[in-house]
Tab-separated table of C-alpha atoms in Angstrom:
chain	number	residue	atom	x	y	z
A	33	UNK	CA	11.645	-65.538	81.908
A	34	UNK	CA	9.804	-63.302	79.412
A	35	UNK	CA	11.122	-60.007	80.480
A	36	UNK	CA	12.221	-57.837	83.608
A	37	UNK	CA	12.342	-54.184	84.426
A	38	UNK	CA	15.280	-53.243	86.577
A	39	UNK	CA	16.221	-49.633	87.966
A	40	UNK	CA	18.553	-50.766	90.979
A	41	UNK	CA	22.315	-50.555	90.548
A	42	UNK	CA	23.199	-53.799	92.541
A	43	UNK	CA	21.310	-56.368	90.302
A	44	UNK	CA	23.552	-58.376	87.959
A	45	UNK	CA	20.999	-58.291	85.140
A	46	UNK	CA	23.506	-59.243	82.620
A	47	UNK	CA	23.413	-62.866	84.000
A	48	UNK	CA	19.584	-63.407	83.281
A	49	UNK	CA	20.276	-65.143	79.956
A	50	UNK	CA	16.852	-66.479	79.389
A	51	UNK	CA	15.203	-62.853	79.232
A	52	UNK	CA	13.257	-61.900	76.162
A	53	UNK	CA	12.872	-58.418	77.129
A	54	UNK	CA	15.095	-56.293	79.430
A	55	UNK	CA	14.445	-52.482	80.588
A	56	UNK	CA	17.274	-51.133	82.543
A	57	UNK	CA	16.409	-47.547	83.962
A	58	UNK	CA	18.224	-45.313	86.398
A	59	UNK	CA	21.338	-44.053	84.302
A	60	UNK	CA	22.790	-47.365	84.896
A	61	UNK	CA	26.874	-47.468	84.224
A	62	UNK	CA	27.524	-50.064	81.570
A	63	UNK	CA	30.650	-51.020	80.012
A	64	UNK	CA	31.826	-53.376	76.977
A	65	UNK	CA	32.004	-56.597	79.147
A	66	UNK	CA	28.192	-56.068	80.345
A	67	UNK	CA	27.110	-55.338	76.611
A	68	UNK	CA	28.950	-58.448	75.386
A	69	UNK	CA	27.141	-60.431	78.134
A	70	UNK	CA	23.653	-59.006	77.060
A	71	UNK	CA	24.477	-59.968	73.346
A	72	UNK	CA	24.713	-63.616	74.291
A	73	UNK	CA	21.063	-63.866	75.488
A	74	UNK	CA	19.721	-66.141	72.756
A	75	UNK	CA	16.227	-65.029	73.175
A	76	UNK	CA	16.437	-61.097	73.897
A	77	UNK	CA	14.132	-59.408	71.493
A	78	UNK	CA	13.688	-56.233	73.304
A	79	UNK	CA	16.124	-54.128	75.054
A	80	UNK	CA	15.711	-50.553	76.667
A	81	UNK	CA	18.731	-48.837	78.317
A	82	UNK	CA	18.942	-45.604	80.295
A	83	UNK	CA	22.828	-45.481	80.815
A	84	UNK	CA	25.968	-44.098	81.276
A	85	UNK	CA	29.010	-45.711	79.434
A	86	UNK	CA	32.110	-46.557	81.365
A	87	UNK	CA	34.926	-47.089	79.058
A	88	UNK	CA	37.427	-49.717	79.493
A	89	UNK	CA	41.110	-49.168	79.509
A	90	UNK	CA	41.225	-49.817	75.736
A	91	UNK	CA	39.044	-47.788	73.381
A	92	UNK	CA	35.949	-50.059	72.573
A	93	UNK	CA	35.888	-48.914	69.108
A	94	UNK	CA	39.341	-50.182	68.333
A	95	UNK	CA	38.038	-53.876	69.132
A	96	UNK	CA	37.536	-55.785	66.087
A	97	UNK	CA	35.087	-58.029	67.612
A	98	UNK	CA	32.051	-56.567	67.146
A	99	UNK	CA	29.146	-57.337	69.712
A	100	UNK	CA	26.188	-59.010	67.892
A	101	UNK	CA	22.692	-58.940	68.767
A	102	UNK	CA	21.460	-61.661	66.688
A	103	UNK	CA	17.785	-61.779	67.874
A	104	UNK	CA	17.123	-58.196	68.830
A	105	UNK	CA	14.106	-56.605	67.293
A	106	UNK	CA	13.526	-53.664	69.650
A	107	UNK	CA	15.956	-51.348	70.852
A	108	UNK	CA	15.377	-48.106	73.050
A	109	UNK	CA	18.353	-46.059	74.376
A	110	UNK	CA	18.598	-43.061	76.652
A	111	UNK	CA	21.516	-41.042	77.620
A	112	UNK	CA	24.257	-38.703	76.647
A	113	UNK	CA	24.998	-38.606	72.914
A	114	UNK	CA	28.610	-39.713	73.445
A	115	UNK	CA	27.503	-42.790	75.366
A	116	UNK	CA	24.833	-43.721	72.924
A	117	UNK	CA	27.539	-43.368	70.225
A	118	UNK	CA	30.087	-45.413	72.042
A	119	UNK	CA	27.373	-48.298	72.340
A	120	UNK	CA	26.160	-48.180	68.660
A	121	UNK	CA	30.094	-48.208	67.677
A	122	UNK	CA	30.506	-51.466	69.005
A	123	UNK	CA	27.357	-53.172	68.436
A	124	UNK	CA	25.526	-54.652	65.369
A	125	UNK	CA	21.806	-55.464	65.199
A	126	UNK	CA	20.881	-57.487	62.019
A	127	UNK	CA	17.304	-58.042	62.809
A	128	UNK	CA	16.428	-54.755	64.314
A	129	UNK	CA	13.079	-53.558	63.482
A	130	UNK	CA	12.332	-50.784	65.952
A	131	UNK	CA	14.783	-48.094	67.380
A	132	UNK	CA	14.299	-45.202	69.751
A	133	UNK	CA	17.094	-42.944	70.672
A	134	UNK	CA	16.820	-40.052	73.267
A	135	UNK	CA	19.756	-37.550	73.724
A	136	UNK	CA	18.352	-36.708	77.264
A	137	UNK	CA	21.726	-35.606	78.899
A	138	UNK	CA	22.408	-32.989	76.170
A	139	UNK	CA	18.812	-31.547	76.711
A	140	UNK	CA	19.000	-31.370	80.369
A	141	UNK	CA	22.336	-29.450	80.344
A	142	UNK	CA	21.470	-27.263	77.649
A	143	UNK	CA	24.426	-27.973	75.195
A	144	UNK	CA	24.222	-25.573	72.142
A	145	UNK	CA	22.639	-26.990	69.216
A	146	UNK	CA	25.388	-26.140	66.888
A	147	UNK	CA	27.775	-28.401	68.852
A	148	UNK	CA	25.507	-31.651	68.307
A	149	UNK	CA	25.265	-32.197	64.288
A	150	UNK	CA	28.912	-33.227	64.153
A	151	UNK	CA	28.485	-36.070	66.724
A	152	UNK	CA	24.925	-36.838	65.687
A	153	UNK	CA	25.059	-37.674	61.994
A	154	UNK	CA	27.643	-40.477	62.294
A	155	UNK	CA	25.368	-42.087	64.991
A	156	UNK	CA	22.088	-41.981	62.926
A	157	UNK	CA	24.023	-43.352	60.101
A	158	UNK	CA	24.899	-46.471	62.067
A	159	UNK	CA	21.146	-47.202	62.478
A	160	UNK	CA	20.661	-50.529	60.340
A	161	UNK	CA	18.596	-50.440	57.229
A	162	UNK	CA	16.291	-53.214	58.810
A	163	UNK	CA	14.670	-50.629	60.957
A	164	UNK	CA	10.965	-50.118	60.092
A	165	UNK	CA	10.142	-47.736	63.213
A	166	UNK	CA	12.323	-44.951	64.112
A	167	UNK	CA	11.806	-42.545	67.100
A	168	UNK	CA	14.283	-39.835	67.925
A	169	UNK	CA	14.417	-37.058	70.631
A	170	UNK	CA	16.966	-34.716	69.758
A	171	UNK	CA	18.573	-31.353	71.005
A	172	UNK	CA	19.412	-30.450	67.451
A	173	UNK	CA	17.777	-28.042	65.119
A	174	UNK	CA	19.008	-29.468	61.733
A	175	UNK	CA	18.357	-33.263	62.063
A	176	UNK	CA	19.487	-35.386	58.958
A	177	UNK	CA	16.823	-37.268	57.237
A	178	UNK	CA	17.698	-40.941	57.045
A	179	UNK	CA	17.196	-42.067	53.549
A	180	UNK	CA	15.751	-45.334	54.469
A	181	UNK	CA	12.854	-46.004	52.070
A	182	UNK	CA	11.541	-49.022	54.005
A	183	UNK	CA	10.652	-46.993	57.129
A	184	UNK	CA	6.939	-47.018	58.192
A	185	UNK	CA	6.846	-45.014	61.425
A	186	UNK	CA	8.918	-41.904	62.069
A	187	UNK	CA	8.819	-39.926	65.289
A	188	UNK	CA	10.935	-36.811	65.709
A	189	UNK	CA	10.714	-34.911	68.930
A	190	UNK	CA	12.725	-31.783	70.210
A	191	UNK	CA	13.006	-30.029	73.435
A	192	UNK	CA	11.260	-26.771	73.359
A	193	UNK	CA	14.510	-24.667	73.915
A	194	UNK	CA	15.552	-25.625	70.299
A	195	UNK	CA	14.667	-22.179	69.064
A	196	UNK	CA	15.862	-22.387	65.408
A	197	UNK	CA	14.117	-25.733	64.234
A	198	UNK	CA	11.848	-25.137	61.198
A	199	UNK	CA	8.972	-27.719	61.089
A	200	UNK	CA	7.982	-26.362	57.756
A	201	UNK	CA	11.364	-27.060	56.049
A	202	UNK	CA	11.636	-30.424	57.738
A	203	UNK	CA	8.196	-31.534	56.472
A	204	UNK	CA	9.044	-30.268	52.861
A	205	UNK	CA	12.466	-32.105	52.979
A	206	UNK	CA	10.628	-35.136	53.968
A	207	UNK	CA	8.248	-35.317	51.182
A	208	UNK	CA	9.981	-37.936	49.066
A	209	UNK	CA	12.059	-39.526	51.789
A	210	UNK	CA	9.933	-42.298	53.295
A	211	UNK	CA	7.292	-43.540	50.500
A	212	UNK	CA	6.105	-46.386	52.761
A	213	UNK	CA	5.267	-44.209	55.815
A	214	UNK	CA	2.102	-44.973	57.603
A	215	UNK	CA	2.756	-43.139	61.037
A	216	UNK	CA	4.772	-39.723	61.293
A	217	UNK	CA	5.029	-37.497	64.266
A	218	UNK	CA	6.716	-33.962	64.674
A	219	UNK	CA	6.547	-32.653	68.147
A	220	UNK	CA	8.420	-31.737	71.252
A	221	UNK	CA	9.739	-33.811	73.969
A	222	UNK	CA	9.803	-32.806	77.836
A	223	UNK	CA	12.827	-34.237	79.374
A	224	UNK	CA	13.670	-34.618	83.141
A	225	UNK	CA	12.100	-31.597	84.884
A	226	UNK	CA	12.475	-29.056	82.230
A	227	UNK	CA	9.882	-26.199	82.031
A	228	UNK	CA	7.742	-26.058	78.685
A	229	UNK	CA	10.175	-23.442	77.676
A	230	UNK	CA	13.395	-21.760	78.536
A	231	UNK	CA	12.473	-18.465	80.353
A	232	UNK	CA	12.733	-15.466	78.004
A	233	UNK	CA	12.470	-17.732	74.911
A	234	UNK	CA	9.664	-18.505	72.647
A	235	UNK	CA	8.997	-22.327	72.272
A	236	UNK	CA	9.523	-23.476	68.704
A	237	UNK	CA	6.280	-24.928	68.459
A	238	UNK	CA	4.542	-21.567	68.960
A	239	UNK	CA	3.049	-19.470	65.938
A	240	UNK	CA	6.059	-17.323	65.917
A	241	UNK	CA	8.224	-20.319	64.559
A	242	UNK	CA	8.164	-21.567	61.088
A	243	UNK	CA	5.352	-24.109	61.091
A	244	UNK	CA	3.887	-25.921	58.126
A	245	UNK	CA	1.249	-24.454	56.110
A	246	UNK	CA	-2.132	-26.226	55.181
A	247	UNK	CA	-0.517	-26.480	51.668
A	248	UNK	CA	2.686	-28.119	53.086
A	249	UNK	CA	0.513	-30.524	55.103
A	250	UNK	CA	-1.576	-31.477	52.283
A	251	UNK	CA	1.390	-31.987	50.169
A	252	UNK	CA	2.974	-34.381	52.618
A	253	UNK	CA	-0.298	-36.266	52.844
A	254	UNK	CA	-0.596	-36.701	49.239
A	255	UNK	CA	2.830	-38.015	48.889
A	256	UNK	CA	2.444	-40.690	51.352
A	257	UNK	CA	-0.592	-42.867	50.282
A	258	UNK	CA	-0.201	-45.252	53.254
A	259	UNK	CA	-0.125	-42.678	55.922
A	260	UNK	CA	-2.747	-43.389	58.599
A	261	UNK	CA	-1.568	-41.216	61.606
A	262	UNK	CA	-0.028	-37.751	61.405
A	263	UNK	CA	0.915	-35.392	64.325
A	264	UNK	CA	2.221	-31.910	63.722
A	265	UNK	CA	3.452	-29.091	66.264
A	266	UNK	CA	0.977	-26.728	64.687
A	267	UNK	CA	-0.165	-24.887	61.410
A	268	UNK	CA	0.839	-21.589	60.103
A	269	UNK	CA	-2.167	-19.409	59.552
A	270	UNK	CA	-0.186	-16.326	58.502
A	271	UNK	CA	-0.798	-17.180	54.769
A	272	UNK	CA	-4.596	-17.644	53.621
A	273	UNK	CA	-6.468	-20.913	53.866
A	274	UNK	CA	-6.987	-22.036	50.432
A	275	UNK	CA	-10.640	-21.629	48.856
A	276	UNK	CA	-12.842	-24.582	49.207
A	277	UNK	CA	-14.293	-24.847	45.690
A	278	UNK	CA	-11.171	-26.418	44.007
A	279	UNK	CA	-10.345	-28.592	47.063
A	280	UNK	CA	-10.629	-32.296	46.519
A	281	UNK	CA	-10.039	-35.370	48.866
A	282	UNK	CA	-6.240	-36.034	49.093
A	283	UNK	CA	-6.299	-39.139	51.314
A	284	UNK	CA	-9.002	-41.628	52.434
A	285	UNK	CA	-6.219	-43.786	54.457
A	286	UNK	CA	-5.441	-40.879	56.933
A	287	UNK	CA	-7.600	-41.451	60.193
A	288	UNK	CA	-5.726	-39.636	62.865
A	289	UNK	CA	-4.831	-35.958	62.778
A	290	UNK	CA	-3.283	-34.492	65.973
A	291	UNK	CA	-2.187	-30.758	65.895
A	292	UNK	CA	-0.310	-30.011	69.044
A	293	UNK	CA	-0.532	-26.168	69.025
A	294	UNK	CA	-3.491	-24.040	67.796
A	295	UNK	CA	-3.091	-20.357	68.604
A	296	UNK	CA	-6.063	-18.273	70.189
A	297	UNK	CA	-6.701	-16.541	66.839
A	298	UNK	CA	-6.863	-19.562	64.756
A	299	UNK	CA	-9.933	-19.538	62.277
A	300	UNK	CA	-11.467	-22.763	63.670
A	301	UNK	CA	-14.491	-22.928	61.398
A	302	UNK	CA	-12.293	-22.246	58.119
A	303	UNK	CA	-9.742	-24.467	59.100
A	304	UNK	CA	-12.395	-27.477	59.941
A	305	UNK	CA	-13.986	-26.678	56.633
A	306	UNK	CA	-10.557	-27.307	54.691
A	307	UNK	CA	-9.664	-30.436	56.712
A	308	UNK	CA	-13.128	-31.862	56.125
A	309	UNK	CA	-12.770	-31.402	52.341
A	310	UNK	CA	-9.209	-32.675	52.325
A	311	UNK	CA	-9.486	-35.581	54.810
A	312	UNK	CA	-13.107	-36.817	54.758
A	313	UNK	CA	-11.893	-40.252	56.518
A	314	UNK	CA	-10.510	-38.921	59.760
A	315	UNK	CA	-11.645	-41.045	62.749
A	316	UNK	CA	-13.366	-38.562	64.970
A	317	UNK	CA	-14.260	-40.971	67.902
A	318	UNK	CA	-12.707	-40.408	71.223
A	319	UNK	CA	-11.046	-43.698	72.196
A	320	UNK	CA	-11.638	-44.646	75.807
A	321	UNK	CA	-8.010	-46.183	76.204
A	322	UNK	CA	-6.304	-43.381	73.943
A	323	UNK	CA	-3.372	-41.441	75.792
A	324	UNK	CA	-4.333	-37.906	76.461
A	325	UNK	CA	-1.688	-36.744	73.881
A	326	UNK	CA	-3.546	-38.451	71.234
A	327	UNK	CA	-7.177	-38.128	72.358
A	328	UNK	CA	-9.572	-35.750	70.486
A	329	UNK	CA	-11.601	-34.765	73.457
A	330	UNK	CA	-9.448	-31.650	74.112
A	331	UNK	CA	-9.255	-30.523	70.648
A	332	UNK	CA	-11.451	-27.733	69.536
A	333	UNK	CA	-11.496	-29.173	65.836
A	334	UNK	CA	-13.331	-32.423	66.709
A	335	UNK	CA	-16.802	-30.815	67.387
A	336	UNK	CA	-16.411	-28.751	64.199
A	337	UNK	CA	-15.358	-31.735	62.053
A	338	UNK	CA	-18.189	-33.838	63.452
A	339	UNK	CA	-20.867	-31.167	62.706
A	340	UNK	CA	-19.508	-30.715	59.080
A	341	UNK	CA	-19.481	-34.479	58.566
A	342	UNK	CA	-23.146	-34.917	60.012
A	343	UNK	CA	-24.145	-32.152	57.752
A	344	UNK	CA	-22.368	-33.677	54.688
A	345	UNK	CA	-23.940	-37.178	55.187
A	346	UNK	CA	-27.524	-35.781	55.870
A	347	UNK	CA	-27.415	-33.980	52.597
A	348	UNK	CA	-26.285	-37.062	50.613
A	349	UNK	CA	-29.200	-39.092	52.231
A	350	UNK	CA	-32.305	-38.825	49.872
A	351	UNK	CA	-35.790	-38.077	51.511
């Protein structure tokens, strides 16, 4: 049996020992015996859990027998931070390549961000160093950068009510952290039925927040020569855009650039000119099968970049 997606509460999914992939949704109650059963699946490569941890009479973290998922390569967990921490405390994943953690319950209940880092940092430290892809949705304004130099894909997203997150500082801090990075996203996550922002508050991705400048974006791209995909919450235009004359291409590898938020007063023509000069290899095609979040068709920059590229190529073609 290659895979199974389960959301019901009455299915003994922990008995399907031949599964290669298992997705359990619906905030399922899990406990240590169920986790131990799942770890015995010899071919389980992909595991996705949306769960609530039911502790046993004995604290599972005091059990010396660690749960070993010897074949698992992809792990996705959604739930309360304390529950995710309980699972990671009892399990080992020696072959794990991709991990996605979403602290959804904290987001829904608006737990203050100041109360989360103390519980979050030990959890992040438990992520095995074999991981190449890391995706985190956090209700925390000061996430710790994991110094795992072999990471190739990193996705950090935050609910819009995390008001003090500084995207510019985060990007600057990550300049030398992941040298093999090929895919990087910094954005926001919409969880449960939350509105785009908490009433009366400014979303952290708006122009009133600390967003990276063009200079910070260029420095980040230049320090990551393997980078092919970059998504940022926005660009800070309060400082002047750099002059075109001294600009040189900084990457021929970056193919996809997505900017989530562009204010109405953004100097689109000037921004397009700068990006065209810095990133001449951007793929400006609209993929028919692309998700709306990544598509260029709603991006006002795309037609300007296309026009600049067409003009540049027509000039370079001899009559």
